XYZ file of C-alpha atoms in Angstrom:
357
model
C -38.299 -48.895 79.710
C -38.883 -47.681 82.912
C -41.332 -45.413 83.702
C -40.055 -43.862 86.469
C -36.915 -42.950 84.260
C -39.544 -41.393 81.586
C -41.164 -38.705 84.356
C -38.647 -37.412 85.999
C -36.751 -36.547 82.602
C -36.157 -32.758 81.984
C -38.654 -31.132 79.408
C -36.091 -30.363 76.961
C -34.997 -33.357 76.407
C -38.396 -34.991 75.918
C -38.689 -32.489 73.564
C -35.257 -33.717 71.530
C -36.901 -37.280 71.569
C -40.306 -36.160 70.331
C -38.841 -34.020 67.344
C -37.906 -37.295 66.458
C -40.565 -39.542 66.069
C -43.710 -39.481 63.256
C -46.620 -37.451 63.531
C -48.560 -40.458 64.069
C -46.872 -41.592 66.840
C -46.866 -37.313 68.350
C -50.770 -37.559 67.485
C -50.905 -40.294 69.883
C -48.630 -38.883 72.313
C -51.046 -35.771 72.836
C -53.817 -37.795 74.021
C -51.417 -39.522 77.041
C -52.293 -36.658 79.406
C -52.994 -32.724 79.481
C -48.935 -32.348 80.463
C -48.188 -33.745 77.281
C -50.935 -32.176 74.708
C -49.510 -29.011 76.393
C -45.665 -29.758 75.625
C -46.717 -30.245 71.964
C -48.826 -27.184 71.746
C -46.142 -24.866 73.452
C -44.752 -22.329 71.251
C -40.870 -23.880 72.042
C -41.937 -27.285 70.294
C -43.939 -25.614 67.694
C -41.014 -23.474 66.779
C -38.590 -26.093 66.716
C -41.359 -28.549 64.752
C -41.030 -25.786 62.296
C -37.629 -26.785 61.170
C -38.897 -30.325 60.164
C -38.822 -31.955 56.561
C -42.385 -32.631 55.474
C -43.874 -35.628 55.955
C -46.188 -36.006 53.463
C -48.114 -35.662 51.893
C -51.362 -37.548 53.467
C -54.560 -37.991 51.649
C -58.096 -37.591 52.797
C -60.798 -39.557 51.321
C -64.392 -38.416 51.698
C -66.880 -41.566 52.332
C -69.733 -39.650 51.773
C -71.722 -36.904 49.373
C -72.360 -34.272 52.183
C -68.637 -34.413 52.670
C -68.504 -34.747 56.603
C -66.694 -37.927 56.863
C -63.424 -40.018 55.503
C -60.155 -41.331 56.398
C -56.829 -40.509 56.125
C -54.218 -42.091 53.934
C -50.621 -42.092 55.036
C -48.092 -43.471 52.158
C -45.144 -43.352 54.353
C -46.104 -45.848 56.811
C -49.008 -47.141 53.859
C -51.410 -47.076 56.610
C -54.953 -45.401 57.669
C -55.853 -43.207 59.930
C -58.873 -42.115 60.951
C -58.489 -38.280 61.523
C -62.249 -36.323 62.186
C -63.103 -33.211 59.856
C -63.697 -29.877 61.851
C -67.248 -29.636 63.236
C -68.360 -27.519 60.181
C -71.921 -26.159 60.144
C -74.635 -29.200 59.555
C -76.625 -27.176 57.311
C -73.871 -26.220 55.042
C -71.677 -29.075 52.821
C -68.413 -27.564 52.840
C -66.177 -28.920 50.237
C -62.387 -28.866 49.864
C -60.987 -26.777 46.725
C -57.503 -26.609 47.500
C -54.587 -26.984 49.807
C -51.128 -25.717 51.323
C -48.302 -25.673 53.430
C -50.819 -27.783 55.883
C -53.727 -26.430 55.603
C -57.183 -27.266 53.439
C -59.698 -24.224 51.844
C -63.199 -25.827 52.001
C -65.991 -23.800 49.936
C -69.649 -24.017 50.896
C -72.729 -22.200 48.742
C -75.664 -21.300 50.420
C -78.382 -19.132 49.065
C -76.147 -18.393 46.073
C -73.403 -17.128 48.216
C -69.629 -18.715 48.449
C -68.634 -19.272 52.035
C -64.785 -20.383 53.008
C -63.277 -21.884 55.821
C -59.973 -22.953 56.498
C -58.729 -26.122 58.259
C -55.915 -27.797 59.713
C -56.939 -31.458 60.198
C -54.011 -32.223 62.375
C -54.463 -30.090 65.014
C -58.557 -30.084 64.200
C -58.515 -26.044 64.593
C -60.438 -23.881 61.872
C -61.761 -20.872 60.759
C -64.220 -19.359 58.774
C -63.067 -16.591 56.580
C -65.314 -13.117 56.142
C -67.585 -12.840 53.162
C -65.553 -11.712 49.879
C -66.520 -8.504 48.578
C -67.573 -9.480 45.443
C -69.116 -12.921 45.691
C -68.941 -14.821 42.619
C -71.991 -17.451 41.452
C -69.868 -19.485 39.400
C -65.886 -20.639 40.790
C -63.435 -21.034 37.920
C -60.256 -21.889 39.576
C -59.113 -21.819 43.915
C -55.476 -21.629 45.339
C -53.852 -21.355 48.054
C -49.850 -20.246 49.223
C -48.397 -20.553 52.347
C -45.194 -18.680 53.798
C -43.840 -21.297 55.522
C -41.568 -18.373 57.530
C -44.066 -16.793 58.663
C -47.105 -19.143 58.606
C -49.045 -16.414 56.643
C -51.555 -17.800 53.957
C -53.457 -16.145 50.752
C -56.489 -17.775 49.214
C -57.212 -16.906 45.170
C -60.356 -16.982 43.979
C -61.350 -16.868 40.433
C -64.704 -16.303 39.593
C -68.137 -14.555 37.843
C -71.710 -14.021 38.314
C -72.037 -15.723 34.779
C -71.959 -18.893 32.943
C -69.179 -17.318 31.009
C -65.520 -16.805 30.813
C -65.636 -13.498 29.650
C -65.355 -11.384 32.745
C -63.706 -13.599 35.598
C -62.679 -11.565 38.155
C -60.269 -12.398 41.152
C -60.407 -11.723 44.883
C -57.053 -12.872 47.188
C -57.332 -13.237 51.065
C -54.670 -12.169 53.273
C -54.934 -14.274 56.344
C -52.088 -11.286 58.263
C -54.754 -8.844 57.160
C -57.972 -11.123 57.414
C -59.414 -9.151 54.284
C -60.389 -9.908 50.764
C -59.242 -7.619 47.696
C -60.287 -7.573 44.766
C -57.583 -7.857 41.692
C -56.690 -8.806 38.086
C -59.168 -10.266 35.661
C -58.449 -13.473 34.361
C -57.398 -13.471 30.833
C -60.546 -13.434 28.216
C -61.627 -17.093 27.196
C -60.231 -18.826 29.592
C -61.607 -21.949 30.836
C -59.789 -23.239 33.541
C -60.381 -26.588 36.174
C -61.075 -25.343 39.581
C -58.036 -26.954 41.113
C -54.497 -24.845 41.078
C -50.835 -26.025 41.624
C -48.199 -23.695 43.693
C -44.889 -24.267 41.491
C -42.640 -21.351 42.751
C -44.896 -19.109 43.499
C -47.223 -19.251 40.991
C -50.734 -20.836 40.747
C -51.453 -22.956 37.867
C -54.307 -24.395 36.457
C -55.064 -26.382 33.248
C -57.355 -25.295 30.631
C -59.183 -27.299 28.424
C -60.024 -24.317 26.338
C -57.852 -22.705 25.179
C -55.369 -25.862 25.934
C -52.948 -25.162 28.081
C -52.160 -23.513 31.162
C -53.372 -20.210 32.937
C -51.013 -18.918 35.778
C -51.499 -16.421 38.821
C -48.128 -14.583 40.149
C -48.916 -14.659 43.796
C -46.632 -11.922 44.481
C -47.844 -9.541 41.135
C -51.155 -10.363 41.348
C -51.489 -10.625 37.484
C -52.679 -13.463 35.012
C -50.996 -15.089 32.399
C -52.068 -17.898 29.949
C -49.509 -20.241 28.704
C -50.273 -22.116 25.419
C -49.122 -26.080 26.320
C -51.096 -28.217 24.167
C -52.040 -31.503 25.275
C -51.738 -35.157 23.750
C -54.560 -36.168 21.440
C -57.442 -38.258 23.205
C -56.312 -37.158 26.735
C -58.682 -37.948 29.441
C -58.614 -37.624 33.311
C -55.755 -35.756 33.198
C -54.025 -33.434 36.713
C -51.321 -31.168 36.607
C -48.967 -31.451 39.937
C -45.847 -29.990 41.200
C -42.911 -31.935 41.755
C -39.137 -30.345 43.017
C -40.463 -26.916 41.070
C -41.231 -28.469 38.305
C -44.703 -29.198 36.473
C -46.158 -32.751 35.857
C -49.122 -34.132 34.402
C -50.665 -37.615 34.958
C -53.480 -38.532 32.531
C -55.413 -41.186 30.295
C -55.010 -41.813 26.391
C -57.939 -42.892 25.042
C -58.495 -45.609 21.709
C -62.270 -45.650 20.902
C -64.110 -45.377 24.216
C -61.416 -47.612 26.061
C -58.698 -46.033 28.298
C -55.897 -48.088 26.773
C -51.885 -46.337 29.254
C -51.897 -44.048 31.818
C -49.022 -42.123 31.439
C -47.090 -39.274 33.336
C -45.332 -36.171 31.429
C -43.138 -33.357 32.412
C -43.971 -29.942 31.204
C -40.836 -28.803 29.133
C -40.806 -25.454 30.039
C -38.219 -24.041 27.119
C -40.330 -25.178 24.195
C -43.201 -25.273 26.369
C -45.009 -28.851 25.260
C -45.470 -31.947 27.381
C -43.072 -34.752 27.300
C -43.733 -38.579 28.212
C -41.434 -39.347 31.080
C -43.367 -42.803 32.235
C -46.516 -44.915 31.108
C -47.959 -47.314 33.572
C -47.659 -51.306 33.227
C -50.485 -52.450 31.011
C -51.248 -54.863 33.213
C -51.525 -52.891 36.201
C -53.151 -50.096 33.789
C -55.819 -52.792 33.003
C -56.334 -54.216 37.086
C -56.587 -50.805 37.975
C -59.310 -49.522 35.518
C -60.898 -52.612 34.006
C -63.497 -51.547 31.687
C -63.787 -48.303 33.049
C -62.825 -45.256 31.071
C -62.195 -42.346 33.639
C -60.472 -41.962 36.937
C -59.077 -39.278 39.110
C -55.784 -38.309 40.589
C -54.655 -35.913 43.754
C -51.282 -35.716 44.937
C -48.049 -32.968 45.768
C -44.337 -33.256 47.279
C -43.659 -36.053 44.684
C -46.690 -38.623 45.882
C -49.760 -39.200 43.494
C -52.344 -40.853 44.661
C -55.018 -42.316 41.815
C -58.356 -44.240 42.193
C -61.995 -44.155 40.712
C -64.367 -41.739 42.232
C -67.908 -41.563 42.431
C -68.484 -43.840 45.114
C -67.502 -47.128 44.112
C -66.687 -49.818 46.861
C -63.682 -51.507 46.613
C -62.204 -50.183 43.528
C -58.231 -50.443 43.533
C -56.238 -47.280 44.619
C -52.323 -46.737 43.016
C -49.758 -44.484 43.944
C -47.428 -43.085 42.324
C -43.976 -41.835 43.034
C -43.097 -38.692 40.707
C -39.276 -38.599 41.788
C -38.423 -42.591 41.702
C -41.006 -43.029 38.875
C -42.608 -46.420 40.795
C -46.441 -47.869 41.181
C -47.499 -49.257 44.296
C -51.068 -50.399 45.162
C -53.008 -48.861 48.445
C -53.976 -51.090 50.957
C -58.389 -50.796 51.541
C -59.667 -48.345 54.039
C -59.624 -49.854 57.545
C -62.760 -47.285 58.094
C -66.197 -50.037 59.347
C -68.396 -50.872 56.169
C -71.162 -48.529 57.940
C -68.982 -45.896 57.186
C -67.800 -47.095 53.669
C -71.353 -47.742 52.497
C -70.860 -45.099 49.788
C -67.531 -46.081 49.056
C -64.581 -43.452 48.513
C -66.342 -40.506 47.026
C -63.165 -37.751 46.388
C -60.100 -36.786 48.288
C -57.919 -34.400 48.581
C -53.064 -34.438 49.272
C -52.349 -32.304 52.435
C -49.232 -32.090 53.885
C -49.540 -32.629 57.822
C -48.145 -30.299 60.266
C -48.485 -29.366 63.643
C -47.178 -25.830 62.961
C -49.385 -24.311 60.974
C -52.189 -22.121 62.190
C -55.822 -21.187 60.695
């Protein structure tokens, strides 16, 4: 192509053609010149890159235990890239506890106290939020929501000063207001995971006691608990969201052996889980060997499973909620330097260019 054809073509229409290529090719584009990084930071792109389908989600896998280091997994083109996190303070190990709408919530605790930042590891901008008024010890469950309209964000925090599930209180973040408040308790007894799903507005995450579900309207700020219970010998199991509706990927165990990984879809009338699709036994057994555990992130219809704990080369799968397939990942391109402790945890994120801290 000639080049000489490329600069003297108007700025609008450079902006049709870039609307139309993938963010990895745009995230290469910005580093061309500072005429260029500026056309894809204006607010005339931004608003028009606003309109775009999703393309994710992408995955980020930590390589290390003080979490300041990974790559980035992209399932569309099933390649890696190798995206830095934001320059977070070195003396604090900020970890991520949930995600949305393009954005990560990392958590740090120092001297006893919670600290959170948000991220956007596209356009490497971030943001430490101000101190919640009631800082809890202990984290039971984190969300996140994102009006996509209006770029807006909340962050939920569930938590207590106790080792108990008696009095967990709640604090939401307003990112238009950039202040905490304090409101409902979560409902007496339960025991939720710390990470949340967004299904229509809601937050939901899975208890293992009482077994099933607790929820958090967004827009009534109140608590709910949902009794769903669970197959018998379930292990390693993640709720996810998937076209508004809620899935579950998990283990069965026989004995001590993790014998199907299966996927089931939450049936919300009679409210009980329902096997939709059960992983090939031989690619159950290639994935897991003789291991019994593994873990699972995923959202917008892409799972992504593998063993954490910092294993080397241990086999990654993913898993595609809407055309029910398995696919095996392809091993991080990062240099073994960097891969020394293996993949340690990850995190789904959907990238956009968009969306502001």
């Amino acid at each position: 192509m000639d080049s000489l054809l490329w600069s003297t073509l108007p700025e609008h229409l450079l902006e049709r053609v870039l609307l139309r290529l993938p963010l990895p090719s745009l995230l290469k584009f910005r580093t061309v010149c500072r005429a260029w990084r500026s056309l894809l930071c204006s607010d005339g792109f931004l608003e028009s890159y606003s309109s775009i389908s999703p393309q994710g989600p992408w995955f980020f896998m930590f390589t290390n235990h003080d979490y300041k280091d990974g790559s980035t997994f992209n399932p569309i083109s099933n390649t890696w890239h190798h995206i830095p996190l934001p320059s977070f303070p070195v003396n604090e190990r900020y970890i991520p506890v949930a995600a949305a709408g393009g954005l990560i919530c990392f958590c740090a605790s120092t001297d006893g106290q919670k600290n959170f930042a948000v991220c956007n590891l596209i356009t490497a901008t971030w943001r430490k939020l101000p101190p919640m008024n009631n800082n809890p010890t202990y984290l039971e469950t984190v969300g996140m929501v994102v009006d996509k309209g209006t770029g807006l964000y909340k962050v939920v925090v569930a938590g207590n000063h106790e080792i108990s599930v008696d009095d967990i209180t709640t604090e939401v973040y307003e990112s238009g207001l950039d202040t905490w408040r304090m409101t409902s308790s979560m409902p007496r007894g339960a025991d939720p995971l710390l990470g949340t799903i967004t299904c229509n507005g809601v937050l939901y995450s899975w208890c293992c006691d009482p077994d099933g579900l607790v929820a958090y309207d967004t827009y009534k700020d109140t608590w709910s608990l949902i009794q769903t219970p669970t197959p018998d010998s379930l292990v390693s199991n993640t709720i996810l969201e998937s076209r508004g509706r809620i899935m579950m990927v998990g283990g069965l165990q026989e004995g001590n052996i993790t014998s199907a990984i299966c996927v089931w879809l939450l049936n919300v009338e009679r409210m009980e889980w329902v096997e939709v699709d059960k992983m090939p036994e031989s690619l159950c057994q290639e994935f897991l060997g003789d291991r019994t555990y593994f873990m699972c992130v995923g959202t917008n219809d892409v799972v992504l499973l593998y063993i954490g704990g910092g294993l080397r080369d241990m086999p990654m799968l993913l898993y595609d909620l809407a055309e029910r397939q398995w696919s095996r990942v392809p091993d991080c391109t990062l240099p073994d330097e960097r891969l020394i402790d293996g993949l340690i945890d990850g995190i789904s994120f959907e990238p956009r260019l968009d969306i502001l801290v």
